[in-house]
Structures are given as structure tokens and as C-alpha cells.
Amino acid sequence: MMLRNLFAAVLLLTLAATAKATPIKSGIDGSFDIFSVADITLNADGEVTLINFIFANIALVDQAGDYAPYLTAGDAVALDTNPISINNIIGLQLWNVNGFSFIATAIGANETLGATTGLYIIGDVVHDDFVTTSTEFFLSSQNLTVDGTKQSALSASITSPAPVAVSEPGSLAILALGLIGFAASRKKKSA
């Protein structure tokens, strides 16, 4: 009984404190797409080494989720870094649009498969209304010349939060067994 009263008192104090506190912002959950034209330089391995956008601003095409109330089709995505040299982008702000800005933190996949090139840049999207969110900036182009430069249409998808790798089945099985063991021990104690 005493434990129940103590729990109720702590819960009541927590609710009273949070009622007066500023609401906690959540991370961004959404996406948007952009299209542009760029001179894209590849190395002999088909990796993107340099993207030089032809336009200073890129038109936003589509938006969803948390981005939708802030962005509309046709909004200009301003490039803060152009050209983008893949070798030294970590820590640089690459673009911004309507209060959202993207700072590169890592390079994901960077490869050419057939005539399609894909580059995944991972970074943080910052906005005053949200917690900084790890985000994937995926750039795709087609019909590129390997070991050279070609002007090409470029599409990009910005996805927040960045997709995470799925746990392998073995890890999930171990977690499930642990939960079953925990439940069984609780049942044994209460019996």
C-alpha cells in the first residue's frame, strides 16, 4: 500500500512539473524532393567526387510529413555549398529552405550501377521547431560518363529521420528470449 501511495505521489509531482514546463520538441518525420541540373564529376570507380549545381536555388517539388506545413512546391532550396566536393563536406551546411538547414555528417553509399549514380549523404537537419534530426540526403542522376564530367538532371530526396539498418534476426531472437525469460521470472515470483 505504501509503495502504491509513493508511486502516486511521484506521478502527481511529475505531472505537475511537466504541466508548467515547455513542451519537448520532437524530431522531424517527413520528406521532400527536389530536382535540378548539375555538372557531376565521377572518378574511375564511378563514385561522385564533385557536384556543381547550375542554379543557385533548386525548386522543391514535393513534401510530406513534418515538412508539409513549412514547405510548398516551388519553394527555393538555397545551396550554401556549391560546388559540393565529396572529399571535404563533413561539417558543412549544404542547403537551407524556410528555416530548415542540412549539415553533412557522413557519406553513405556512393556508387554507379549501370547508368544510374546514387550518392547518400547523411547529416543533421536543424530547425527551431524541432529537435535536430539525422537525415538522409539521397542524390541520383542517370546517363553519366564514368571518369569524367557530364551535365545531367539530378533528383534528390531528403528523408527524416535517416533510415536505419534493420537488426539482424539473431539479435531479435536474443531480445525475444530475454523478454520471455523476464516474463517467466515475474510470473514465478507472483505465484
Short mmCIF file of C-alpha atoms in Angstrom, two decimals:
data_model
loop_
_atom_site.label_atom_id
_atom_site.label_comp_id
_atom_site.label_asym_id
_atom_site.label_seq_id
_atom_site.Cartn_x
_atom_site.Cartn_y
_atom_site.Cartn_z
CA MET A 1 0.00 0.00 0.00
CA MET A 2 2.80 2.37 0.92
CA LEU A 3 4.57 1.67 -2.37
CA ARG A 4 1.37 2.43 -4.27
CA ASN A 5 0.98 5.78 -2.44
CA LEU A 6 4.61 6.67 -3.10
CA PHE A 7 4.18 5.87 -6.81
CA ALA A 8 1.02 8.02 -6.97
CA ALA A 9 2.82 10.95 -5.28
CA VAL A 10 5.77 10.75 -7.70
CA LEU A 11 3.38 10.53 -10.66
CA LEU A 12 1.42 13.56 -9.42
CA LEU A 13 4.62 15.61 -8.92
CA THR A 14 5.84 14.64 -12.39
CA LEU A 15 2.53 15.67 -13.98
CA ALA A 16 2.54 18.99 -12.12
CA ALA A 17 6.13 19.74 -13.19
CA THR A 18 5.52 18.87 -16.83
CA ALA A 19 2.33 20.94 -16.97
CA LYS A 20 4.42 24.07 -16.27
CA ALA A 21 7.35 23.06 -18.50
CA THR A 22 7.83 23.93 -22.14
CA PRO A 23 6.72 21.06 -24.37
CA ILE A 24 9.54 18.87 -25.63
CA LYS A 25 10.11 19.20 -29.36
CA SER A 26 10.20 16.00 -31.36
CA GLY A 27 12.48 15.06 -34.22
CA ILE A 28 11.41 15.63 -37.82
CA ASP A 29 9.46 12.84 -39.51
CA GLY A 30 8.92 13.59 -43.19
CA SER A 31 10.48 14.01 -46.60
CA PHE A 32 10.72 16.27 -49.62
CA ASP A 33 12.09 16.01 -53.16
CA ILE A 34 13.99 18.41 -55.36
CA PHE A 35 15.15 18.37 -58.99
CA SER A 36 17.99 20.30 -60.57
CA VAL A 37 20.68 20.28 -63.25
CA ALA A 38 24.33 19.84 -62.32
CA ASP A 39 27.77 19.09 -63.67
CA ILE A 40 28.62 15.82 -61.94
CA THR A 41 32.19 14.53 -61.84
CA LEU A 42 32.86 10.83 -61.29
CA ASN A 43 36.14 9.06 -60.67
CA ALA A 44 37.26 5.87 -62.46
CA ASP A 45 35.37 3.76 -59.87
CA GLY A 46 32.07 5.51 -60.68
CA GLU A 47 31.94 7.43 -57.39
CA VAL A 48 30.70 11.01 -57.35
CA THR A 49 33.56 13.35 -56.48
CA LEU A 50 32.04 16.75 -57.31
CA ILE A 51 28.54 18.17 -57.88
CA ASN A 52 28.36 21.65 -59.37
CA PHE A 53 24.74 22.78 -59.44
CA ILE A 54 23.88 25.01 -62.42
CA PHE A 55 21.30 27.03 -60.45
CA ALA A 56 21.93 28.84 -57.14
CA ASN A 57 18.48 27.79 -55.91
CA ILE A 58 16.71 24.49 -56.52
CA ALA A 59 12.92 24.25 -56.80
CA LEU A 60 11.27 22.00 -54.27
CA VAL A 61 8.85 19.53 -55.87
CA ASP A 62 7.03 17.50 -53.23
CA GLN A 63 6.85 17.37 -49.44
CA ALA A 64 5.30 15.11 -46.80
CA GLY A 65 5.07 14.65 -43.03
CA ASP A 66 6.52 17.35 -40.77
CA TYR A 67 7.88 19.26 -43.77
CA ALA A 68 4.41 19.77 -45.32
CA PRO A 69 3.24 22.70 -43.13
CA TYR A 70 6.52 24.55 -43.73
CA LEU A 71 7.27 23.87 -47.41
CA THR A 72 5.29 24.15 -50.63
CA ALA A 73 6.08 23.08 -54.18
CA GLY A 74 8.21 25.70 -55.87
CA ASP A 75 9.98 26.89 -52.68
CA ALA A 76 13.64 27.63 -53.37
CA VAL A 77 16.19 25.41 -51.65
CA ALA A 78 19.25 27.66 -51.29
CA LEU A 79 22.61 25.99 -51.77
CA ASP A 80 25.07 27.01 -49.07
CA THR A 81 27.87 24.92 -50.57
CA ASN A 82 28.30 24.81 -54.35
CA PRO A 83 30.05 23.01 -55.82
CA ILE A 84 29.84 20.12 -53.36
CA SER A 85 33.21 18.37 -53.16
CA ILE A 86 32.53 14.96 -51.63
CA ASN A 87 36.03 14.76 -50.13
CA ASN A 88 35.51 17.62 -47.68
CA ILE A 89 31.82 18.12 -46.89
CA ILE A 90 31.71 16.78 -43.33
CA GLY A 91 30.57 19.58 -41.03
CA LEU A 92 29.48 21.89 -43.87
CA GLN A 93 25.98 23.28 -44.22
CA LEU A 94 24.93 22.16 -47.71
CA TRP A 95 21.46 23.72 -48.12
CA ASN A 96 18.63 25.55 -46.38
CA VAL A 97 14.95 26.17 -47.05
CA ASN A 98 12.35 28.01 -44.90
CA GLY A 99 14.28 27.60 -41.64
CA PHE A 100 15.50 24.03 -42.26
CA SER A 101 19.24 23.58 -42.80
CA PHE A 102 21.30 20.46 -43.54
CA ILE A 103 24.80 19.87 -42.17
CA ALA A 104 26.70 16.87 -43.56
CA THR A 105 28.00 14.29 -41.06
CA ALA A 106 28.88 11.23 -43.19
CA ILE A 107 28.88 9.74 -46.67
CA GLY A 108 26.78 6.62 -47.15
CA ALA A 109 26.78 4.69 -50.41
CA ASN A 110 28.45 6.37 -53.40
CA GLU A 111 28.29 4.22 -56.49
CA THR A 112 27.28 3.86 -60.12
CA LEU A 113 25.09 0.93 -61.12
CA GLY A 114 24.65 0.77 -64.88
CA ALA A 115 23.76 4.28 -65.99
CA THR A 116 22.45 5.41 -62.57
CA THR A 117 24.58 7.05 -59.91
CA GLY A 118 23.49 7.18 -56.30
CA LEU A 119 25.05 9.20 -53.51
CA TYR A 120 23.79 9.08 -49.92
CA ILE A 121 24.88 11.92 -47.66
CA ILE A 122 23.89 11.60 -44.01
CA GLY A 123 23.56 14.78 -41.99
CA ASP A 124 21.61 16.71 -39.41
CA VAL A 125 18.59 18.83 -40.25
CA VAL A 126 18.24 21.77 -37.89
CA HIS A 127 15.07 23.85 -37.40
CA ASP A 128 13.89 25.98 -34.47
CA ASP A 129 10.63 24.00 -34.12
CA PHE A 130 12.24 20.52 -33.95
CA VAL A 131 14.97 18.54 -32.28
CA THR A 132 17.98 18.20 -34.62
CA THR A 133 17.27 15.10 -36.71
CA SER A 134 19.65 12.74 -38.52
CA THR A 135 18.58 12.87 -42.16
CA GLU A 136 19.43 11.18 -45.44
CA PHE A 137 20.13 13.39 -48.48
CA PHE A 138 19.98 10.99 -51.47
CA LEU A 139 21.12 12.32 -54.85
CA SER A 140 20.52 10.36 -58.04
CA SER A 141 21.45 11.01 -61.64
CA GLN A 142 21.38 8.96 -64.83
CA ASN A 143 23.40 8.60 -68.04
CA LEU A 144 26.68 9.79 -66.55
CA THR A 145 30.12 9.31 -68.06
CA VAL A 146 32.46 7.38 -65.76
CA ASP A 147 35.85 9.10 -65.20
CA GLY A 148 34.55 12.40 -66.48
CA THR A 149 32.06 15.23 -66.11
CA LYS A 150 28.63 15.47 -67.65
CA GLN A 151 25.78 17.91 -67.21
CA SER A 152 22.80 15.93 -66.03
CA ALA A 153 19.39 16.17 -64.44
CA LEU A 154 19.70 15.44 -60.75
CA SER A 155 16.97 14.42 -58.33
CA ALA A 156 17.31 14.41 -54.57
CA SER A 157 15.18 13.02 -51.77
CA ILE A 158 15.51 14.27 -48.23
CA THR A 159 14.22 11.77 -45.65
CA SER A 160 13.97 12.48 -41.91
CA PRO A 161 14.82 10.62 -39.83
CA ALA A 162 17.54 8.86 -41.78
CA PRO A 163 16.59 5.21 -42.38
CA VAL A 164 18.42 2.90 -40.01
CA ALA A 165 19.73 -0.57 -40.70
CA VAL A 166 17.36 -3.33 -39.62
CA SER A 167 18.65 -5.54 -36.80
CA GLU A 168 19.76 -8.94 -37.86
CA PRO A 169 17.42 -11.85 -36.98
CA GLY A 170 19.87 -13.28 -34.41
CA SER A 171 19.78 -10.08 -32.35
CA LEU A 172 15.98 -10.03 -32.44
CA ALA A 173 15.83 -13.67 -31.34
CA ILE A 174 18.11 -12.98 -28.35
CA LEU A 175 15.98 -9.98 -27.37
CA ALA A 176 12.78 -12.07 -27.64
CA LEU A 177 14.26 -14.85 -25.49
CA GLY A 178 15.31 -12.28 -22.88
CA LEU A 179 11.79 -10.83 -22.74
CA ILE A 180 10.24 -14.30 -22.44
CA GLY A 181 12.65 -15.14 -19.59
CA PHE A 182 11.84 -11.87 -17.83
CA ALA A 183 8.09 -12.54 -18.13
CA ALA A 184 8.50 -16.08 -16.83
CA SER A 185 10.50 -14.92 -13.80
CA ARG A 186 7.86 -12.29 -12.98
CA LYS A 187 5.09 -14.90 -13.25
CA LYS A 188 7.04 -17.29 -10.98
CA LYS A 189 7.51 -14.59 -8.30
CA SER A 190 3.84 -13.62 -8.27
CA ALA A 191 2.67 -17.25 -7.95
#
